[in-house]
Amino acid sequence: MRYEGQIFRPFSEADSYLLQCTVGCSHNRCTFCGMYKDRQYRIRSLEEIRTDIRMAKDHYGDLEKVFLCDGDAVAMETNTLLTILEDLYGSFPSLRHVGTYVGPQSTLSKPMSELSALRAAGLTKAYLGVESGDDNVLQSVRKGVTAAEMAKAGQNLRAAGINLSSMVLLGIAGRGAAAREHAIATAQITNEMAPQYLAALTYTPVPQTPLYQKVNRGEFELPDAFETLEEMKLIFENITIDGLKFIGAHASNYLPISGKLKADKPKMLATVDSILENRDMSALRSESMRGL
């Protein structure tokens, strides 16, 4: 297969065929993110994409899962996306899943009729980088939307029938009261969007990014391992929706913990409480084992 630049994908898409529809991210201004900084955003031509699908058909024969790269394929014209989905499902008889990262702005730019049409054509899962439900945090990291706008983007995806995976960042608010406000607001926006999945990552400074530079200048204090667990605990405690699959297994997290909220909430809280009470670093991932 052929790709331009480094390709990124959610860890849950490890066994998916990666089809590059756009190069880079349509927003690409978040202060914490080091992805796609080496390229200018553009949409690949439909001819190129259809050629790639034919190449994948020749190479793989059949596929069950496809992930549309790069950072925000939903920013493409809806009719183009519908053509891509038609080609994919026409080429691979066993195809059951097509996922993509989505940006909040590009999601909000599409009317519900278009989002519903994409779901009907086979777009099954959207990964939305929510990061936080706190307006102050979203503004400081230049996410480009308010919490209310972010929640609306998630709600629209859910209303269209698309499985929603919300991605949030522990530690992105720094330390102290701001961290507590971030955690509670993140639980609240999760309740409002009611995604099927909530994936938590822990903020890790990426060289050359604006937030990394603030860390180096002492303008942003990174929380320690136990402070990020306090955030995780607050999120657990304040989520009220049922049937949410929490995924905390990402390599950036100090504690790989997953489960279903509310069913597994008591067990998950007990695990976090035990570590917080004993301050047991041996129960956590070492710094050398953590990464993005």
Coordinates of C-alpha atoms in Angstrom, one line a residue, residues 2 21 43-54 76 79-85 87:
R2 CA 1.1 3.6 -0.4
C21 CA -8.3 9.7 2.2
I43 CA -7.8 15.9 0.4
R44 CA -6.6 13.1 -1.9
S45 CA -8.2 12.8 -5.2
L46 CA -11.1 10.3 -5.6
E47 CA -9.1 8.7 -8.4
E48 CA -6.1 8.0 -6.1
I49 CA -8.3 6.6 -3.4
R50 CA -10.2 4.3 -5.7
T51 CA -6.9 3.1 -7.1
D52 CA -5.8 2.3 -3.6
I53 CA -9.0 0.3 -3.0
R54 CA -8.3 -1.7 -6.1
M76 CA -14.4 15.5 2.9
N79 CA -20.8 12.7 -1.8
T80 CA -17.1 11.7 -2.2
L81 CA -17.2 9.8 1.1
L82 CA -20.3 8.0 0.0
T83 CA -18.6 7.0 -3.2
I84 CA -15.6 5.7 -1.2
L85 CA -17.9 3.7 1.1
D87 CA -16.5 1.2 -3.5

